[in-house]
Amino acid sequence: MKKMALSFAVVSLLLGACSNDTISKKDEVIQKDTKEKSMIPRTAVSKDYYRTVIPLKEQKVINTANITTNSKLDLAEYENGLMNIAKEQFDTENHVLQLNQYIPQKLVDELVAKVKAPVLTNIIEQDYFGKQNSNEL
């Protein structure tokens, strides 16, 4: 039985290491006003989801507010709900999504640190950009 489990684990690892090279890897390069370069993938996961600006940055703001307030909100469900509302205004074909890039961490820390009258429980920032043409935001 142990040999069979070990064999299964080895086969799983070997097959997991195989890649699927049939996916198109053409990306658009976007030059922002800053020196940082970003890309927007040409293909989306599905027409129901937004393409995202790459590179994705760590979302420290959400963790800061959530840990400080001991909130029990399901942040993933909350974020998906906001995205579904946004689809009514920003169609997924002509807009891209960038998460948590513009609210400064210092401002969030100040708002969360208020002990007498806490203002925030959680922050989710979703920035939607319209595409002017196929290569620019």
PDB file of C-alpha atoms in Angstrom:
ATOM      1  CA  MET A   1       0.000   0.000   0.000  1.00  0.00           C
ATOM      2  CA  LYS A   2       2.860   2.379   0.867  1.00  0.00           C
ATOM      3  CA  LYS A   3       4.593   1.606  -2.444  1.00  0.00           C
ATOM      4  CA  MET A   4       1.382   2.375  -4.323  1.00  0.00           C
ATOM      5  CA  ALA A   5       0.951   5.705  -2.514  1.00  0.00           C
ATOM      6  CA  LEU A   6       4.592   6.604  -3.154  1.00  0.00           C
ATOM      7  CA  SER A   7       4.245   5.684  -6.841  1.00  0.00           C
ATOM      8  CA  PHE A   8       1.131   7.834  -7.114  1.00  0.00           C
ATOM      9  CA  ALA A   9       2.926  10.790  -5.496  1.00  0.00           C
ATOM     10  CA  VAL A  10       5.909  10.476  -7.863  1.00  0.00           C
ATOM     11  CA  VAL A  11       3.684  10.238 -10.951  1.00  0.00           C
ATOM     12  CA  SER A  12       1.662  13.247  -9.749  1.00  0.00           C
ATOM     13  CA  LEU A  13       4.821  15.322  -9.308  1.00  0.00           C
ATOM     14  CA  LEU A  14       6.142  14.358 -12.739  1.00  0.00           C
ATOM     15  CA  LEU A  15       2.871  15.168 -14.484  1.00  0.00           C
ATOM     16  CA  GLY A  16       2.488  18.378 -12.515  1.00  0.00           C
ATOM     17  CA  ALA A  17       5.845  19.573 -13.821  1.00  0.00           C
ATOM     18  CA  CYS A  18       4.651  19.317 -17.440  1.00  0.00           C
ATOM     19  CA  SER A  19       3.642  22.655 -18.919  1.00  0.00           C
ATOM     20  CA  ASN A  20       0.965  23.546 -21.426  1.00  0.00           C
ATOM     21  CA  ASP A  21       2.711  25.604 -24.122  1.00  0.00           C
ATOM     22  CA  THR A  22      -0.392  25.954 -26.301  1.00  0.00           C
ATOM     23  CA  ILE A  23      -1.591  29.098 -24.482  1.00  0.00           C
ATOM     24  CA  SER A  24      -0.878  32.325 -26.350  1.00  0.00           C
ATOM     25  CA  LYS A  25       1.698  34.399 -24.527  1.00  0.00           C
ATOM     26  CA  LYS A  26       1.431  37.668 -26.438  1.00  0.00           C
ATOM     27  CA  ASP A  27       1.150  40.624 -24.067  1.00  0.00           C
ATOM     28  CA  GLU A  28       0.741  44.343 -24.506  1.00  0.00           C
ATOM     29  CA  VAL A  29       3.401  46.531 -22.886  1.00  0.00           C
ATOM     30  CA  ILE A  30       2.087  49.695 -21.261  1.00  0.00           C
ATOM     31  CA  GLN A  31       4.425  52.538 -20.295  1.00  0.00           C
ATOM     32  CA  LYS A  32       3.030  54.602 -17.414  1.00  0.00           C
ATOM     33  CA  ASP A  33       4.191  58.098 -16.522  1.00  0.00           C
ATOM     34  CA  THR A  34       6.417  56.506 -13.894  1.00  0.00           C
ATOM     35  CA  LYS A  35       9.498  54.502 -14.799  1.00  0.00           C
ATOM     36  CA  GLU A  36       7.711  51.250 -13.998  1.00  0.00           C
ATOM     37  CA  LYS A  37       6.571  49.109 -16.921  1.00  0.00           C
ATOM     38  CA  SER A  38       3.302  47.215 -16.794  1.00  0.00           C
ATOM     39  CA  MET A  39       1.688  44.694 -19.095  1.00  0.00           C
ATOM     40  CA  ILE A  40      -1.895  43.811 -19.901  1.00  0.00           C
ATOM     41  CA  PRO A  41      -2.381  40.209 -21.056  1.00  0.00           C
ATOM     42  CA  ARG A  42      -4.118  39.930 -24.446  1.00  0.00           C
ATOM     43  CA  THR A  43      -6.264  37.033 -23.300  1.00  0.00           C
ATOM     44  CA  ALA A  44      -8.600  37.019 -20.320  1.00  0.00           C
ATOM     45  CA  VAL A  45      -9.521  34.025 -18.195  1.00  0.00           C
ATOM     46  CA  SER A  46     -13.095  34.472 -19.384  1.00  0.00           C
ATOM     47  CA  LYS A  47     -15.339  37.247 -20.684  1.00  0.00           C
ATOM     48  CA  ASP A  48     -16.827  37.460 -17.179  1.00  0.00           C
ATOM     49  CA  TYR A  49     -13.545  38.622 -15.622  1.00  0.00           C
ATOM     50  CA  TYR A  50     -11.337  41.671 -16.059  1.00  0.00           C
ATOM     51  CA  ARG A  51      -7.802  41.435 -17.317  1.00  0.00           C
ATOM     52  CA  THR A  52      -5.377  42.818 -14.731  1.00  0.00           C
ATOM     53  CA  VAL A  53      -2.415  45.125 -15.069  1.00  0.00           C
ATOM     54  CA  ILE A  54       0.809  43.178 -14.498  1.00  0.00           C
ATOM     55  CA  PRO A  55       2.907  43.303 -12.323  1.00  0.00           C
ATOM     56  CA  LEU A  56       0.433  42.811  -9.519  1.00  0.00           C
ATOM     57  CA  LYS A  57       1.472  44.463  -6.295  1.00  0.00           C
ATOM     58  CA  GLU A  58       0.927  43.154  -2.789  1.00  0.00           C
ATOM     59  CA  GLN A  59      -2.277  44.407  -1.199  1.00  0.00           C
ATOM     60  CA  LYS A  60      -1.000  45.541   2.213  1.00  0.00           C
ATOM     61  CA  VAL A  61      -3.920  47.883   2.829  1.00  0.00           C
ATOM     62  CA  ILE A  62      -6.500  45.099   3.136  1.00  0.00           C
ATOM     63  CA  ASN A  63      -4.351  43.127   5.562  1.00  0.00           C
ATOM     64  CA  THR A  64      -3.665  46.175   7.712  1.00  0.00           C
ATOM     65  CA  ALA A  65      -7.317  47.073   8.188  1.00  0.00           C
ATOM     66  CA  ASN A  66      -8.515  43.499   8.568  1.00  0.00           C
ATOM     67  CA  ILE A  67      -5.932  42.463  11.178  1.00  0.00           C
ATOM     68  CA  THR A  68      -6.344  45.628  13.233  1.00  0.00           C
ATOM     69  CA  THR A  69     -10.128  45.433  13.489  1.00  0.00           C
ATOM     70  CA  ASN A  70     -10.374  41.646  13.872  1.00  0.00           C
ATOM     71  CA  SER A  71     -13.043  41.621  11.171  1.00  0.00           C
ATOM     72  CA  LYS A  72     -14.627  38.323  10.232  1.00  0.00           C
ATOM     73  CA  LEU A  73     -15.749  39.434   6.768  1.00  0.00           C
ATOM     74  CA  ASP A  74     -15.082  37.059   3.905  1.00  0.00           C
ATOM     75  CA  LEU A  75     -12.888  39.475   1.960  1.00  0.00           C
ATOM     76  CA  ALA A  76     -12.787  37.337  -1.182  1.00  0.00           C
ATOM     77  CA  GLU A  77     -16.589  37.274  -1.378  1.00  0.00           C
ATOM     78  CA  TYR A  78     -16.768  40.996  -0.623  1.00  0.00           C
ATOM     79  CA  GLU A  79     -14.246  41.743  -3.382  1.00  0.00           C
ATOM     80  CA  ASN A  80     -16.119  39.563  -5.900  1.00  0.00           C
ATOM     81  CA  GLY A  81     -19.379  41.321  -5.026  1.00  0.00           C
ATOM     82  CA  LEU A  82     -17.807  44.724  -5.682  1.00  0.00           C
ATOM     83  CA  MET A  83     -16.464  43.445  -8.992  1.00  0.00           C
ATOM     84  CA  ASN A  84     -19.938  42.246 -10.015  1.00  0.00           C
ATOM     85  CA  ILE A  85     -21.352  45.707  -9.262  1.00  0.00           C
ATOM     86  CA  ALA A  86     -18.529  47.309 -11.276  1.00  0.00           C
ATOM     87  CA  LYS A  87     -19.409  45.185 -14.321  1.00  0.00           C
ATOM     88  CA  GLU A  88     -22.606  47.239 -14.669  1.00  0.00           C
ATOM     89  CA  GLN A  89     -20.503  50.376 -15.313  1.00  0.00           C
ATOM     90  CA  PHE A  90     -17.223  49.043 -16.694  1.00  0.00           C
ATOM     91  CA  ASP A  91     -17.489  46.242 -19.261  1.00  0.00           C
ATOM     92  CA  THR A  92     -14.823  43.540 -19.098  1.00  0.00           C
ATOM     93  CA  GLU A  93     -13.896  43.834 -22.787  1.00  0.00           C
ATOM     94  CA  ASN A  94     -12.748  47.482 -22.705  1.00  0.00           C
ATOM     95  CA  HIS A  95     -11.521  47.882 -19.131  1.00  0.00           C
ATOM     96  CA  VAL A  96      -8.711  46.412 -17.050  1.00  0.00           C
ATOM     97  CA  LEU A  97      -8.483  46.009 -13.275  1.00  0.00           C
ATOM     98  CA  GLN A  98      -5.711  47.167 -10.995  1.00  0.00           C
ATOM     99  CA  LEU A  99      -6.022  46.455  -7.285  1.00  0.00           C
ATOM    100  CA  ASN A 100      -4.885  48.594  -4.384  1.00  0.00           C
ATOM    101  CA  GLN A 101      -2.488  51.061  -5.953  1.00  0.00           C
ATOM    102  CA  TYR A 102      -3.552  54.589  -5.012  1.00  0.00           C
ATOM    103  CA  ILE A 103      -4.676  54.797  -1.365  1.00  0.00           C
ATOM    104  CA  PRO A 104      -1.451  55.450   0.560  1.00  0.00           C
ATOM    105  CA  GLN A 105      -0.547  53.041   3.358  1.00  0.00           C
ATOM    106  CA  LYS A 106       0.133  55.948   5.730  1.00  0.00           C
ATOM    107  CA  LEU A 107      -3.456  57.218   5.390  1.00  0.00           C
ATOM    108  CA  VAL A 108      -4.867  53.759   6.101  1.00  0.00           C
ATOM    109  CA  ASP A 109      -2.630  53.361   9.151  1.00  0.00           C
ATOM    110  CA  GLU A 110      -3.848  56.716  10.518  1.00  0.00           C
ATOM    111  CA  LEU A 111      -7.520  55.873  10.006  1.00  0.00           C
ATOM    112  CA  VAL A 112      -7.212  52.388  11.473  1.00  0.00           C
ATOM    113  CA  ALA A 113      -5.211  53.617  14.482  1.00  0.00           C
ATOM    114  CA  LYS A 114      -8.098  55.747  15.781  1.00  0.00           C
ATOM    115  CA  VAL A 115      -9.002  54.070  19.056  1.00  0.00           C
ATOM    116  CA  LYS A 116     -11.921  56.224  20.277  1.00  0.00           C
ATOM    117  CA  ALA A 117     -13.885  56.255  17.043  1.00  0.00           C
ATOM    118  CA  PRO A 118     -12.668  53.636  14.585  1.00  0.00           C
ATOM    119  CA  VAL A 119     -13.537  54.659  11.053  1.00  0.00           C
ATOM    120  CA  LEU A 120     -12.595  51.610   9.007  1.00  0.00           C
ATOM    121  CA  THR A 121     -13.177  47.916   9.266  1.00  0.00           C
ATOM    122  CA  ASN A 122     -11.888  46.868   5.835  1.00  0.00           C
ATOM    123  CA  ILE A 123     -10.648  48.503   2.663  1.00  0.00           C
ATOM    124  CA  ILE A 124     -10.856  47.072  -0.819  1.00  0.00           C
ATOM    125  CA  GLU A 125      -9.601  49.293  -3.617  1.00  0.00           C
ATOM    126  CA  GLN A 126     -10.440  48.330  -7.183  1.00  0.00           C
ATOM    127  CA  ASP A 127      -9.254  50.671  -9.931  1.00  0.00           C
ATOM    128  CA  TYR A 128     -10.747  50.208 -13.402  1.00  0.00           C
ATOM    129  CA  PHE A 129      -9.023  51.683 -16.431  1.00  0.00           C
ATOM    130  CA  GLY A 130     -10.559  52.079 -19.865  1.00  0.00           C
ATOM    131  CA  LYS A 131      -8.458  51.187 -22.880  1.00  0.00           C
ATOM    132  CA  GLN A 132      -8.033  54.005 -25.416  1.00  0.00           C
ATOM    133  CA  ASN A 133      -6.709  51.563 -28.003  1.00  0.00           C
ATOM    134  CA  SER A 134      -5.230  48.075 -27.877  1.00  0.00           C
ATOM    135  CA  ASN A 135      -1.921  49.222 -26.363  1.00  0.00           C
ATOM    136  CA  GLU A 136      -2.773  52.045 -23.949  1.00  0.00           C
ATOM    137  CA  LEU A 137      -4.860  52.671 -20.872  1.00  0.00           C
TER     138      LEU A 137
END
